[in-house]
Coordinates of C-alpha atoms and ligand atoms in Angstrom, one line a residue:
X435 CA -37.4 2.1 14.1
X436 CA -39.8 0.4 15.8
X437 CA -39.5 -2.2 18.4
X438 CA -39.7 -5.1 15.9
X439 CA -37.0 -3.7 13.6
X440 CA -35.3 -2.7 17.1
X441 CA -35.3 -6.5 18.6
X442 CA -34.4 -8.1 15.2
X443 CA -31.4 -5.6 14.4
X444 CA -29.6 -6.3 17.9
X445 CA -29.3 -10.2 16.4
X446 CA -27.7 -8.7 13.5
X447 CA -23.8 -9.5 13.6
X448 CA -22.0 -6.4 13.2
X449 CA -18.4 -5.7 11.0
X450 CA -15.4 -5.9 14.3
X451 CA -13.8 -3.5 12.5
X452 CA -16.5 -1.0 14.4
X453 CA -15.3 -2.5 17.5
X454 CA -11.8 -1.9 17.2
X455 CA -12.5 1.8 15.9
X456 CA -14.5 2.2 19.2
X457 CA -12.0 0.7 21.2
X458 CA -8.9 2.7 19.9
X459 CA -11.1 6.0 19.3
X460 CA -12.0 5.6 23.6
X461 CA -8.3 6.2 24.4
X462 CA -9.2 9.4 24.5
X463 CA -11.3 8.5 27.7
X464 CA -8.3 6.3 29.1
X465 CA -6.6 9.8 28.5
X466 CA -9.0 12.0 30.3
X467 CA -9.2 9.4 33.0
X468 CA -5.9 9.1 34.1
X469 CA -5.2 12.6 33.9
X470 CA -7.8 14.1 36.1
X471 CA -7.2 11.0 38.4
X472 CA -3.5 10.7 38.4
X473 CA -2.8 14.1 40.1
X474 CA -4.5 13.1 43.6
X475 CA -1.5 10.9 44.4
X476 CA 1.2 12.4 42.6
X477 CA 0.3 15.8 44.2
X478 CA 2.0 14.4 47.4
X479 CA 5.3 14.0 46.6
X480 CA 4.6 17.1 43.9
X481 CA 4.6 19.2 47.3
X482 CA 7.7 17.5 48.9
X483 CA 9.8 18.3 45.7
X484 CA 9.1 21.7 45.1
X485 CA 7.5 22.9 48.7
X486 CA 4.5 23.8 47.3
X487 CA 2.1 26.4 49.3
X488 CA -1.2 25.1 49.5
X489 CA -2.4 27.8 46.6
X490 CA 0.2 26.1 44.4
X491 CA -1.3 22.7 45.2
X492 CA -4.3 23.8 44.2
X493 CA -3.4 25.5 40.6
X494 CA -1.6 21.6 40.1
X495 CA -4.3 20.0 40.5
X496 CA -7.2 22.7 38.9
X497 CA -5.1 23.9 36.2
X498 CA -5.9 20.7 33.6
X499 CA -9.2 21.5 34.7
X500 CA -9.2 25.0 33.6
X501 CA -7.5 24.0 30.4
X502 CA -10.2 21.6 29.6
X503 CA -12.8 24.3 29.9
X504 CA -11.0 25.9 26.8
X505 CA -10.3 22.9 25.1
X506 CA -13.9 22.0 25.5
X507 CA -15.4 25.1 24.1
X508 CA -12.7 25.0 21.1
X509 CA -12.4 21.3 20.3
X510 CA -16.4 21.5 19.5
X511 CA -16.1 24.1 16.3
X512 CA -12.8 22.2 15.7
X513 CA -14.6 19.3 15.7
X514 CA -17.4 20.8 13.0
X515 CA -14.9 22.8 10.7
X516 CA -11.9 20.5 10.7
X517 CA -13.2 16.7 11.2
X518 CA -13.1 14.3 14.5
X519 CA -10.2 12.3 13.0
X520 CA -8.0 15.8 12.4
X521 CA -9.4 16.5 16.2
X522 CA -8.6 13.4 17.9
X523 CA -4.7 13.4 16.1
X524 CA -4.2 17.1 17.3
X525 CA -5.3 16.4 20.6
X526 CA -3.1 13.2 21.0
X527 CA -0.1 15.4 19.9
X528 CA -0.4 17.9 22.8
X529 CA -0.9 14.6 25.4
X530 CA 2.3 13.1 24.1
X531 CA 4.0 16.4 24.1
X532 CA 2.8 17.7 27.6
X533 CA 3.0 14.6 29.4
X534 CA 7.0 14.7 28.6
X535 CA 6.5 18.2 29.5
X536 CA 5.3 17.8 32.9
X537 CA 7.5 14.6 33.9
X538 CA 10.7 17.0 32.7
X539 CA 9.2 20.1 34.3
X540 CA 12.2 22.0 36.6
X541 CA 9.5 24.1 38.9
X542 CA 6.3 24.3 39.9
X543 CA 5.4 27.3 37.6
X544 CA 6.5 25.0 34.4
X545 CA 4.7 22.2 35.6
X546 CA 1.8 24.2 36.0
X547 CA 1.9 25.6 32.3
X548 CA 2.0 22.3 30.7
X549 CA -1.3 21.1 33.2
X550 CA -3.0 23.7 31.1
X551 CA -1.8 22.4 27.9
X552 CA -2.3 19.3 29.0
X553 CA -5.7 20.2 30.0
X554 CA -6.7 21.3 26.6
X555 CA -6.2 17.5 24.9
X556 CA -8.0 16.6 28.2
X557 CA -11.0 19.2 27.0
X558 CA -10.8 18.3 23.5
X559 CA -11.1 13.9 24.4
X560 CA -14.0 14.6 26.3
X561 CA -16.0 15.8 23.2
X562 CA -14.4 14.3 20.4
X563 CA -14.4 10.7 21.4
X564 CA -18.2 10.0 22.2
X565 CA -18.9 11.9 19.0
X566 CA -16.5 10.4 16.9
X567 CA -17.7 6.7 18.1
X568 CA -21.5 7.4 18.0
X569 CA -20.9 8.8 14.6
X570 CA -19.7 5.5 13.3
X571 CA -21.8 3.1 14.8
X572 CA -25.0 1.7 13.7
X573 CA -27.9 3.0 15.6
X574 CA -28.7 -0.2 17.2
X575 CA -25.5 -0.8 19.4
X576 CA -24.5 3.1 20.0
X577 CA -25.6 3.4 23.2
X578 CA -22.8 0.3 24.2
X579 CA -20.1 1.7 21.4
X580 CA -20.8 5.3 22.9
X581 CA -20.4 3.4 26.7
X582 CA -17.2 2.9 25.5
X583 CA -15.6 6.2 26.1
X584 CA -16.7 6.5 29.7
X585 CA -15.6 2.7 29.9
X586 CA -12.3 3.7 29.2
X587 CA -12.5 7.2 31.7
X588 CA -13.1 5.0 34.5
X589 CA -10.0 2.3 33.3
X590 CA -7.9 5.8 33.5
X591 CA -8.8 6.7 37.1
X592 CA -8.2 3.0 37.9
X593 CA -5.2 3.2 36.5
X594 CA -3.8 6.0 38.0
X595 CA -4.8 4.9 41.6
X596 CA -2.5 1.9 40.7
X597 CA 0.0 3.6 39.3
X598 CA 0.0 5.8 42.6
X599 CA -0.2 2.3 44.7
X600 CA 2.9 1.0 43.1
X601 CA 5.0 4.3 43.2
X602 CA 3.2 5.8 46.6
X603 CA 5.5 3.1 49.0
X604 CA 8.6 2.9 47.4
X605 CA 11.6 5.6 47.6
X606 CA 10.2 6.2 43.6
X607 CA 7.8 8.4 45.3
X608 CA 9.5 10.9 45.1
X609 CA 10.9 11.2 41.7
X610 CA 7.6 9.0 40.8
X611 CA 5.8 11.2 40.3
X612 CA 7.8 12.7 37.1
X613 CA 6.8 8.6 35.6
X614 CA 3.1 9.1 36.9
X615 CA 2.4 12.2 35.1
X616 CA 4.9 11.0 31.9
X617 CA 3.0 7.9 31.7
X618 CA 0.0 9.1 30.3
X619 CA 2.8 9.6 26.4
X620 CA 1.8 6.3 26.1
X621 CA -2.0 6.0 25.3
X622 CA -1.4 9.3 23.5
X623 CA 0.9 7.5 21.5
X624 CA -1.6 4.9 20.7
X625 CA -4.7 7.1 20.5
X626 CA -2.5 9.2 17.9
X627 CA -1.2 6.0 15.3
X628 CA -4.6 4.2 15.9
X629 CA -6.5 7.3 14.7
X630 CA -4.3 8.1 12.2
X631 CA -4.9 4.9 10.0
X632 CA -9.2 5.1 10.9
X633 CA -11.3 6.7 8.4
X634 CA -13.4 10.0 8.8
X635 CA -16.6 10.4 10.5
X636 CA -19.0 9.2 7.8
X637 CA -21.4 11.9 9.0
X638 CA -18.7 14.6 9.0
X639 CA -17.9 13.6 5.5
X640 CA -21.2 13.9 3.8
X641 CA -22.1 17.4 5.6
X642 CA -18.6 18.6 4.6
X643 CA -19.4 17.8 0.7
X644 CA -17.6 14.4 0.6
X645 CA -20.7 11.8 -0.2
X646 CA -18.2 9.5 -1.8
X647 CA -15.6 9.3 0.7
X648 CA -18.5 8.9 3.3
X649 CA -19.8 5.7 1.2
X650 CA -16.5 4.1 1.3
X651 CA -15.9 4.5 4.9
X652 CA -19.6 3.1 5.2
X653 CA -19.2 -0.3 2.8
X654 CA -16.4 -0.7 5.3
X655 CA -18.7 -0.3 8.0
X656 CA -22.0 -1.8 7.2
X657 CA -23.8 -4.3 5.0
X658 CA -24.9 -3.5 1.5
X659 CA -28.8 -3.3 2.6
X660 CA -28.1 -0.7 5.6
X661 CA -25.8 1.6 3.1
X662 CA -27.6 2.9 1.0
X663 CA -30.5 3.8 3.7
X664 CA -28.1 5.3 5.9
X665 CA -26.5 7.5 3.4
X666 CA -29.7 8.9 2.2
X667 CA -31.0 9.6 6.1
X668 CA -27.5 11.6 6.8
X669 CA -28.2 13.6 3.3
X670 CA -31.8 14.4 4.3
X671 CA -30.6 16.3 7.6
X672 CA -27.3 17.4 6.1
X673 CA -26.7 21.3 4.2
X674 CA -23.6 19.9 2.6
X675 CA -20.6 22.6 2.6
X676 CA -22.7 25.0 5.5
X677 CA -20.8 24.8 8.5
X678 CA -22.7 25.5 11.5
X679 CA -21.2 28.2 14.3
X680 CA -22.1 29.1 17.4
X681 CA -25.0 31.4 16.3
X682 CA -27.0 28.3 15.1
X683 CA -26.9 27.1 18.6
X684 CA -29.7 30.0 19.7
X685 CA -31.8 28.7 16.9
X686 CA -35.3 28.1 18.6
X687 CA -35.6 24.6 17.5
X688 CA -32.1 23.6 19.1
X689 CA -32.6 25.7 22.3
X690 CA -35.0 22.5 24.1
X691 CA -31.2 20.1 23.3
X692 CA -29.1 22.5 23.9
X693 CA -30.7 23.1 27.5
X694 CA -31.2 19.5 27.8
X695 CA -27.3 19.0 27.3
X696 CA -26.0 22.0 30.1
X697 CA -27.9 20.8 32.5
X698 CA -26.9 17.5 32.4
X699 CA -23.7 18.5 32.3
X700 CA -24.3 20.7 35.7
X701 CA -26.1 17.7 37.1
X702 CA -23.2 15.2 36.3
X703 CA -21.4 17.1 38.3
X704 CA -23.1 18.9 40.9
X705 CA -24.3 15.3 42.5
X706 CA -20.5 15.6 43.6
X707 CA -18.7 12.9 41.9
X708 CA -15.5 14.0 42.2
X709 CA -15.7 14.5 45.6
X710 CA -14.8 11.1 45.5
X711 CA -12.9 10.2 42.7
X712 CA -10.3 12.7 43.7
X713 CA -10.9 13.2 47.6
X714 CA -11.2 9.5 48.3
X715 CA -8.0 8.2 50.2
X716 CA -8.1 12.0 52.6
X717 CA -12.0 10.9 52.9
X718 CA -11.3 7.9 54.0
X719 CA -8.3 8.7 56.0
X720 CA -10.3 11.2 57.7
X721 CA -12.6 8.7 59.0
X722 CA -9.6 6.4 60.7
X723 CA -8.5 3.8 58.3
X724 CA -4.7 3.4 57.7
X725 CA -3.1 4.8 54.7
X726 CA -2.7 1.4 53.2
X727 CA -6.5 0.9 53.7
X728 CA -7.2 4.2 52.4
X729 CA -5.4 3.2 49.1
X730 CA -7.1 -0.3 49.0
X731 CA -10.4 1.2 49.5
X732 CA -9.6 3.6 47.0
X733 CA -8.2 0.9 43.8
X734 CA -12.0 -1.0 45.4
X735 CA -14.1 2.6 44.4
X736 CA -11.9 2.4 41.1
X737 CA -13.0 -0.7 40.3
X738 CA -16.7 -0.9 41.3
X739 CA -16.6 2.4 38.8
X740 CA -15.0 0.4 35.8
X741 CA -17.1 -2.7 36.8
X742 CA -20.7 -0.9 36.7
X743 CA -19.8 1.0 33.6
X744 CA -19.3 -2.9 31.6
X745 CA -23.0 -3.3 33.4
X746 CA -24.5 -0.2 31.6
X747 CA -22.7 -1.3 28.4
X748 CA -24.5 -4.1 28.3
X749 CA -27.8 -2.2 29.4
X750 CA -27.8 0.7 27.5
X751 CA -29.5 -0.5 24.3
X752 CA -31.6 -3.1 25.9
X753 CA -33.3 -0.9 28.5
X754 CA -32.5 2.9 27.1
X755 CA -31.0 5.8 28.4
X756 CA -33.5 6.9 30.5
X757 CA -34.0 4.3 32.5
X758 CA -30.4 4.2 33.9
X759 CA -30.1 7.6 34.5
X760 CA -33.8 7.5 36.5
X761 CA -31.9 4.2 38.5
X762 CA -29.2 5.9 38.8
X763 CA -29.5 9.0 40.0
X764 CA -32.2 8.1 42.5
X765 CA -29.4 5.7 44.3
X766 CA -27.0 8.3 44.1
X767 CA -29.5 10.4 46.1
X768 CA -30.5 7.6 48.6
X769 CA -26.7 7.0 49.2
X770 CA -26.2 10.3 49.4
X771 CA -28.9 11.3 52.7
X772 CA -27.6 7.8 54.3
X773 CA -24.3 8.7 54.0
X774 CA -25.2 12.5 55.7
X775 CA -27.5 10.6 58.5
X776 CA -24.6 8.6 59.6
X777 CA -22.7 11.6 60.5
X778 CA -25.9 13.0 63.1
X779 CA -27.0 9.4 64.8
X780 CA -25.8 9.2 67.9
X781 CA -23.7 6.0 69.1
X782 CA -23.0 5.3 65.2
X783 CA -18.6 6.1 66.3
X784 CA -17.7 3.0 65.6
X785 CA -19.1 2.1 62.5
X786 CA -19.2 5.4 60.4
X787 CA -16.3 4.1 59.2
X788 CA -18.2 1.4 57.4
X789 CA -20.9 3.1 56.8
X790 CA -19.6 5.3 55.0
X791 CA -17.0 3.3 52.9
X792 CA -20.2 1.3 51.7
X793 CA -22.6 4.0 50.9
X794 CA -19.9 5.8 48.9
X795 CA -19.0 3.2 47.1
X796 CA -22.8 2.1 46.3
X797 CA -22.8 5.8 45.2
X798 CA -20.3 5.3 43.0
X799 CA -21.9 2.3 41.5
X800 CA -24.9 4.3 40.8
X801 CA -23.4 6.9 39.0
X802 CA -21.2 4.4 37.0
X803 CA -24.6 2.9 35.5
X804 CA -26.6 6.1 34.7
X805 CA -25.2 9.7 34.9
X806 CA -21.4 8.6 34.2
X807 CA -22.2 6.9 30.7
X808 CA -25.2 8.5 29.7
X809 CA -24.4 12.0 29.8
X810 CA -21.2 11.9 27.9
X811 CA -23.7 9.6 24.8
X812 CA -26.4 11.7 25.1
X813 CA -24.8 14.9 24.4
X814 CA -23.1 13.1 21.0
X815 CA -26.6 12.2 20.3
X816 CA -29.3 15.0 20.9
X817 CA -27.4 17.9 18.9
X818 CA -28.4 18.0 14.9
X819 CA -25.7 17.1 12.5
X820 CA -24.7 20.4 11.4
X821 CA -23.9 21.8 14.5
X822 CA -22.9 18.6 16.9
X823 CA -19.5 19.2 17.8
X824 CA -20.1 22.8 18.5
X825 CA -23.0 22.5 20.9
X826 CA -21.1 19.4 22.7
X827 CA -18.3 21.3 23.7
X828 CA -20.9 24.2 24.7
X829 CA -22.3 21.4 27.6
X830 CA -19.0 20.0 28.3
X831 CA -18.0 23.6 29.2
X832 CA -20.4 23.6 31.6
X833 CA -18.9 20.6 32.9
X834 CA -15.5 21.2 33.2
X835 CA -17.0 24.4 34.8
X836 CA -19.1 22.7 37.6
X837 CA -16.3 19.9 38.3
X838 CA -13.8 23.1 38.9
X839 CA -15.8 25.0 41.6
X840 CA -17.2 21.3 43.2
X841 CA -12.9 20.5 43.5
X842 CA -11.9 24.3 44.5
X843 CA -15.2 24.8 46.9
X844 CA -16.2 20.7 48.7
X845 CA -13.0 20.6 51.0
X846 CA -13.7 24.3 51.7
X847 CA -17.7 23.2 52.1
X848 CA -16.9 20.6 54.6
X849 CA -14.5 22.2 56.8
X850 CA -17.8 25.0 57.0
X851 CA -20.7 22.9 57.3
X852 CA -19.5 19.3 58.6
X853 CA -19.1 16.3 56.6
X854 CA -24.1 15.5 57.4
X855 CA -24.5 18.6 56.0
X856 CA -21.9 18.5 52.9
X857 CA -23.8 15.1 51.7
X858 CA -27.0 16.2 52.1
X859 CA -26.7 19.4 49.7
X860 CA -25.5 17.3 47.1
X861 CA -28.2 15.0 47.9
X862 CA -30.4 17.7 47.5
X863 CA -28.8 18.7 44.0
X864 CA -29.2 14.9 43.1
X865 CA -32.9 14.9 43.5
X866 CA -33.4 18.4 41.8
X867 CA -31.3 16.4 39.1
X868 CA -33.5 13.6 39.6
X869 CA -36.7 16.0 38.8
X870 CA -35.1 17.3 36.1
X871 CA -34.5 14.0 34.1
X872 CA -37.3 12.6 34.7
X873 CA -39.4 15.8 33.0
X874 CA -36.4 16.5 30.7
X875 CA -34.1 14.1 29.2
X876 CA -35.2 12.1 26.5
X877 CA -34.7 8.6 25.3
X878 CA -32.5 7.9 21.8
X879 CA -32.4 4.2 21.9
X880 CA -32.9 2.1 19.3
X881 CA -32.8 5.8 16.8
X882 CA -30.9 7.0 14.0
X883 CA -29.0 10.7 14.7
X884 CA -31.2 11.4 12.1
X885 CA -34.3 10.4 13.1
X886 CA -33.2 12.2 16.3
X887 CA -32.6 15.5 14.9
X888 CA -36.1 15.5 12.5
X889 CA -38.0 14.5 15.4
X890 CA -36.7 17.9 17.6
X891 CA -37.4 19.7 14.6
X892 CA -40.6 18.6 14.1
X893 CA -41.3 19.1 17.9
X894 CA -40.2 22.6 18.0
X895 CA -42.5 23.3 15.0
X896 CA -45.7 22.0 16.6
X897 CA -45.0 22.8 19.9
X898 CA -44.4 26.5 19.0
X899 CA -41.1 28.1 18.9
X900 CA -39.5 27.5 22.0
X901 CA -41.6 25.1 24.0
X902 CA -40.9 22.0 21.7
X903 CA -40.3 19.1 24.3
X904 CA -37.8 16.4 23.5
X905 CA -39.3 13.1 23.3
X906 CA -39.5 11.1 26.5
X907 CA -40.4 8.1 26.2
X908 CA -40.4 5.1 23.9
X909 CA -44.2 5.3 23.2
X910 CA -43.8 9.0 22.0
X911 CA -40.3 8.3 19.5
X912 CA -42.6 5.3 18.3
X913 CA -45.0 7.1 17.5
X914 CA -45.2 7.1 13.4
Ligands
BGC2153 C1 -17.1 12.5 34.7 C2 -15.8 12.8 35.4 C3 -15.6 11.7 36.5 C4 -15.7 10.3 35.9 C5 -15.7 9.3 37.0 C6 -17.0 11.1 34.1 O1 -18.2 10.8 33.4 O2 -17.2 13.5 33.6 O3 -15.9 14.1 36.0 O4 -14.4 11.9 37.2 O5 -16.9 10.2 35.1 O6 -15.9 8.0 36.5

């Protein structure tokens, strides 16, 4: 599509019924927010109830992380052999069931156990749920649809730093924490009866031999003109009833995505995100504020998050992926060697405090507008059709692998090195990052999956076996 077709498409009005498939099918970000978020508070009064060593603290809080890992790498063939809709019910059936489970849990080693299982549905929401939206939505507003899911992440981790706030104070705390972890049974519940009246992926359908089924859910989607088009494109890429596996993914024309999609997912991470989201309050209680300041500052990081990510939304198919992630992850860095300076200037005592409160929470903002967002779309974007689900749970993997050793090794990394020091090597991971976009990444706005996945084909193929680039920039996808 050119930029023409692209600037009188986003004037077209679009079904709402896409909307309201986005917005229920991004529960399974609320859901994968709150639960990596809710632990950081809870974990308090977790200790106090069953006098937890600090080993035991730290399997609570890494063990939905280490479940995600597998639900990650198994939700993706899921995904491919069983549907996103089939996905997305199964993994709202283990939230409902373990979030019960861990509010009713008697000891520490059952509470544990049902983090894991937990931690699956957390693994499988972070793949199906970009994938599932960017699958139905029309390829000029799927960079916003996609922004959804990460939308939704962020209204999780605000969320549970309320939900904290309001139980933290109160003689609740310490049974509360049985209601913050039980909470998350409801957006399962929603997640699971909103997805269970929403029609299959289109694109599942027709690659699983269901062309018919795939038109319906489309009339329901688009306008008569855009059907017919749309069905055809999927077709051309498709190899109805061939399922794709894992070996696909070291087929030479994949490899340049499939790279493109494990690093990113080590960058999203290695910048050191979570060194915030789930370290903030002992962060900022570290540097002198009062515990009720610490919380406040920590619900104000929440919502600059949530806030920025409703900026990108309304960015990411005006301006393109790679512009925000450029933006972004060169403020992160910025924010990243000021907030490591403060630590070494002399006379700064005083205002560190300050200093650092801002700059982390500028940080924040960055990666709310680029890496946050755009990673979790681009990996639902970049992979062909046949083999999509698999090869997004291959990157997200990686990231549920990179977050793990960033929240076992950063408190460990600090107490070594000093707080400058700590910064600057993630600043330093944020610029390689930063390099590594800018040659890397390329842009998908304004582009069919389709058109996507012929145009890596076509690059592998005249750009030898294994060097074919993705595209970049506008001016090369343009290019007829
Ligand atoms: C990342 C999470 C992070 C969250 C913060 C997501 O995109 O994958 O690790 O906690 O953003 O908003």
């Amino acid at each position: 599509m050119n930029t023409i077709d692209r600037l009188a498409n986003a004037e077209r009005p679009h079904n709402p019924f896409i909307y309201v498939m986005a917005i229920i099918v991004a529960f399974n970000g609320l859901l994968f927010g709150f639960d990596t978020g809710v632990v950081s508070g809870a974990l308090l009064y977790i200790r106090e109830s069953f006098h937890l060593s600090t080993v035991m603290q730290e399997a609570v809080v890494s063990s939905v992380l280490v479940g995600a890992m597998v639900g990650a790498f198994t939700g993706g063939n899921l995904a491919d052999r069983f549907g996103r809709r089939r996905l997305t019910i199964l993994g709202s059936i283990v939230f409902f069931v373990a979030s019960i489970g861990m509010a009713l849990s008697t000891n520490v080693y059952v509470l544990v156990g049902w983090r894991l299982i937990e931690g699956v549905a957390v693994g499988f929401a972070s793949i199906v749920g970009t994938l599932y939206i960017s699958e139905i939505a029309p390829s000029d507003i799927r960079g916003s649809l996609g922004f959804f899911q990460q939308l939704m992440i962020t209204i999780g981790i605000l969320l549970a730093y309320v939900t904290n706030y309001v139980f933290a104070p109160t003689f609740l705390g310490v049974i509360g924490w049985r209601w913050m972890l039980g909470f998350g049974a409801v957006p399962a519940a929603v997640l699971g009866i909103g997805v269970y009246f929403m029609p299959e992926s289109p694109r599942w359908l027709i690659n699983n031999g269901q062309p018919e089924k795939a038109k319906q859910v489309l009339s329901r989607l688009r306008s008569h003109d855009e059907l017919a088009d749309e069905i055809e494109q999927i077709r051309s890429v498709s190899k109805a009833e061939q399922k794709g596996s894992l070996a696909d993914l070291r087929e030479p024309w994949v490899r340049p995505a499939l790279i493109v999609g494990i690093a990113l997912a080590f960058i999203q991470q290695i910048t050191g995100i979570n060194s915030v989201i789930y370290y903030a309050p002992t962060v900022l209680q570290g540097l002198g504020f009062s515990n009720v300041a610490s919380i406040a500052g920590t619900v104000g990081v929440g919502i600059v998050n949530t806030t920025l990510t409703i900026v990108a939304i309304l960015l990411a198919d005006r301006v393109g992926r790679r512009p925000l992630l450029l933006v972004g992850t060169g403020g992160m860095a910025l924010m990243l060697v000021i907030l490591g300076g403060s630590f070494f200037v002399p006379g700064l005592a005083g205002v560190i405090g300050w200093i650092t409160l801002i700059s982390m929470i500028l940080y924040v903002a960055f990666f709310a507008i680029g890496l946050g967002p755009v990673y979790w779309l681009l990996i639902a974007e970049i992979y062909p059709l046949r083999i999509r689900g698999t090869a997004e749970g291959v990157a997200s993997v990686f990231n549920w692998l990179a977050n793990f050793l960033v929240a076992l090794t950063f408190l460990s990394v600090v107490d070594t090195l000093g707080k400058g020091i700590s910064f600057w090597i993630l600043g330093a991971f944020t610029i390689l990052g930063f390099i590594f976009i800018y040659e890397q990444v390329p842009e998908t706005m304004g582009r069919s999956l389709e058109e996507i996945e012929a145009e890596l084909q076509d690059r592998a193929l005249v750009g030898g076996e294994t060097t074919g680039a993705l595209p970049k920039s506008r001016d090369d996808i343009d290019r007829p």
